[in-house]
């Protein structure tokens, strides 16, 4: 798995990115290696927190290892 990371990136499995973020997934800037992708990004952690909150409203769960 190899994707480019810039600033803060939402990293999801490609199937989740395609299902929940179809417009962003189709864009050129969505890095995708077939297994994982980066459908959304932010310049600071506060904007990233807002993206994560929106994802949770969609029913996605946060995962940390």
JSON list of C-alpha atoms in Angstrom, two decimals:
[
{"chain": "A", "resi": 1, "resn": "UNK", "atom": "CA", "xyz": [0.00, 0.00, 0.00]},
{"chain": "A", "resi": 2, "resn": "UNK", "atom": "CA", "xyz": [1.48, 3.30, -1.08]},
{"chain": "A", "resi": 3, "resn": "UNK", "atom": "CA", "xyz": [-0.35, 6.61, -1.20]},
{"chain": "A", "resi": 4, "resn": "UNK", "atom": "CA", "xyz": [0.85, 10.19, -1.00]},
{"chain": "A", "resi": 5, "resn": "UNK", "atom": "CA", "xyz": [0.14, 12.00, 2.28]},
{"chain": "A", "resi": 6, "resn": "UNK", "atom": "CA", "xyz": [-0.13, 15.79, 2.32]},
{"chain": "A", "resi": 7, "resn": "UNK", "atom": "CA", "xyz": [-1.15, 17.77, 5.41]},
{"chain": "A", "resi": 8, "resn": "UNK", "atom": "CA", "xyz": [-3.98, 15.94, 7.19]},
{"chain": "A", "resi": 9, "resn": "UNK", "atom": "CA", "xyz": [-5.59, 13.17, 5.14]},
{"chain": "A", "resi": 10, "resn": "UNK", "atom": "CA", "xyz": [-8.65, 11.04, 5.70]},
{"chain": "A", "resi": 11, "resn": "UNK", "atom": "CA", "xyz": [-7.44, 7.54, 4.82]},
{"chain": "A", "resi": 12, "resn": "UNK", "atom": "CA", "xyz": [-10.08, 4.94, 4.03]},
{"chain": "A", "resi": 13, "resn": "UNK", "atom": "CA", "xyz": [-10.29, 1.61, 2.26]},
{"chain": "A", "resi": 14, "resn": "UNK", "atom": "CA", "xyz": [-10.88, 2.27, -1.45]},
{"chain": "A", "resi": 15, "resn": "UNK", "atom": "CA", "xyz": [-14.32, 0.62, -1.37]},
{"chain": "A", "resi": 16, "resn": "UNK", "atom": "CA", "xyz": [-15.42, 3.01, 1.42]},
{"chain": "A", "resi": 17, "resn": "UNK", "atom": "CA", "xyz": [-14.03, 6.04, -0.41]},
{"chain": "A", "resi": 18, "resn": "UNK", "atom": "CA", "xyz": [-15.85, 5.07, -3.59]},
{"chain": "A", "resi": 19, "resn": "UNK", "atom": "CA", "xyz": [-19.12, 4.40, -1.73]},
{"chain": "A", "resi": 20, "resn": "UNK", "atom": "CA", "xyz": [-19.26, 7.38, 0.67]},
{"chain": "A", "resi": 21, "resn": "UNK", "atom": "CA", "xyz": [-17.21, 9.97, -1.25]},
{"chain": "A", "resi": 22, "resn": "UNK", "atom": "CA", "xyz": [-17.87, 9.25, -4.95]},
{"chain": "A", "resi": 23, "resn": "UNK", "atom": "CA", "xyz": [-17.18, 12.80, -6.19]},
{"chain": "A", "resi": 24, "resn": "UNK", "atom": "CA", "xyz": [-13.92, 13.14, -4.25]},
{"chain": "A", "resi": 25, "resn": "UNK", "atom": "CA", "xyz": [-12.91, 9.57, -5.14]},
{"chain": "A", "resi": 26, "resn": "UNK", "atom": "CA", "xyz": [-13.25, 10.36, -8.85]},
{"chain": "A", "resi": 27, "resn": "UNK", "atom": "CA", "xyz": [-11.08, 13.51, -8.58]},
{"chain": "A", "resi": 28, "resn": "UNK", "atom": "CA", "xyz": [-7.44, 13.45, -9.62]},
{"chain": "A", "resi": 29, "resn": "UNK", "atom": "CA", "xyz": [-6.19, 14.49, -6.19]},
{"chain": "A", "resi": 30, "resn": "UNK", "atom": "CA", "xyz": [-7.69, 11.47, -4.41]},
{"chain": "A", "resi": 31, "resn": "UNK", "atom": "CA", "xyz": [-4.65, 9.22, -4.03]},
{"chain": "A", "resi": 32, "resn": "UNK", "atom": "CA", "xyz": [-5.62, 5.59, -4.51]},
{"chain": "A", "resi": 33, "resn": "UNK", "atom": "CA", "xyz": [-3.52, 2.44, -4.71]},
{"chain": "A", "resi": 34, "resn": "UNK", "atom": "CA", "xyz": [-6.42, 0.02, -5.08]},
{"chain": "A", "resi": 35, "resn": "UNK", "atom": "CA", "xyz": [-6.50, -0.86, -1.37]},
{"chain": "A", "resi": 36, "resn": "UNK", "atom": "CA", "xyz": [-6.62, 2.52, 0.41]},
{"chain": "A", "resi": 37, "resn": "UNK", "atom": "CA", "xyz": [-7.39, 6.07, -0.67]},
{"chain": "A", "resi": 38, "resn": "UNK", "atom": "CA", "xyz": [-7.44, 9.67, 0.57]},
{"chain": "A", "resi": 39, "resn": "UNK", "atom": "CA", "xyz": [-10.84, 11.13, -0.42]},
{"chain": "A", "resi": 40, "resn": "UNK", "atom": "CA", "xyz": [-10.66, 14.20, 1.85]},
{"chain": "A", "resi": 41, "resn": "UNK", "atom": "CA", "xyz": [-7.92, 16.34, 3.35]},
{"chain": "A", "resi": 42, "resn": "UNK", "atom": "CA", "xyz": [-7.48, 19.41, 5.55]},
{"chain": "A", "resi": 43, "resn": "UNK", "atom": "CA", "xyz": [-4.79, 21.99, 6.24]},
{"chain": "A", "resi": 44, "resn": "UNK", "atom": "CA", "xyz": [-5.18, 21.89, 10.03]},
{"chain": "A", "resi": 45, "resn": "UNK", "atom": "CA", "xyz": [-6.44, 19.51, 12.71]},
{"chain": "A", "resi": 46, "resn": "UNK", "atom": "CA", "xyz": [-9.58, 21.54, 13.44]},
{"chain": "A", "resi": 47, "resn": "UNK", "atom": "CA", "xyz": [-10.80, 21.17, 9.86]},
{"chain": "A", "resi": 48, "resn": "UNK", "atom": "CA", "xyz": [-9.91, 17.48, 10.04]},
{"chain": "A", "resi": 49, "resn": "UNK", "atom": "CA", "xyz": [-12.01, 17.14, 13.20]},
{"chain": "A", "resi": 50, "resn": "UNK", "atom": "CA", "xyz": [-14.98, 18.58, 11.28]},
{"chain": "A", "resi": 51, "resn": "UNK", "atom": "CA", "xyz": [-14.41, 16.06, 8.45]},
{"chain": "A", "resi": 52, "resn": "UNK", "atom": "CA", "xyz": [-14.28, 13.20, 10.98]},
{"chain": "A", "resi": 53, "resn": "UNK", "atom": "CA", "xyz": [-17.53, 14.43, 12.58]},
{"chain": "A", "resi": 54, "resn": "UNK", "atom": "CA", "xyz": [-19.21, 14.45, 9.15]},
{"chain": "A", "resi": 55, "resn": "UNK", "atom": "CA", "xyz": [-17.97, 10.91, 8.54]},
{"chain": "A", "resi": 56, "resn": "UNK", "atom": "CA", "xyz": [-19.39, 9.77, 11.87]},
{"chain": "A", "resi": 57, "resn": "UNK", "atom": "CA", "xyz": [-22.77, 11.24, 10.88]},
{"chain": "A", "resi": 58, "resn": "UNK", "atom": "CA", "xyz": [-22.58, 9.06, 7.75]},
{"chain": "A", "resi": 59, "resn": "UNK", "atom": "CA", "xyz": [-22.17, 6.04, 10.01]},
{"chain": "A", "resi": 60, "resn": "UNK", "atom": "CA", "xyz": [-18.43, 5.57, 9.58]},
{"chain": "A", "resi": 61, "resn": "UNK", "atom": "CA", "xyz": [-16.45, 4.62, 12.67]},
{"chain": "A", "resi": 62, "resn": "UNK", "atom": "CA", "xyz": [-13.04, 5.95, 13.63]},
{"chain": "A", "resi": 63, "resn": "UNK", "atom": "CA", "xyz": [-10.25, 3.39, 13.75]},
{"chain": "A", "resi": 64, "resn": "UNK", "atom": "CA", "xyz": [-6.98, 3.75, 15.57]},
{"chain": "A", "resi": 65, "resn": "UNK", "atom": "CA", "xyz": [-4.30, 1.13, 15.93]}
]
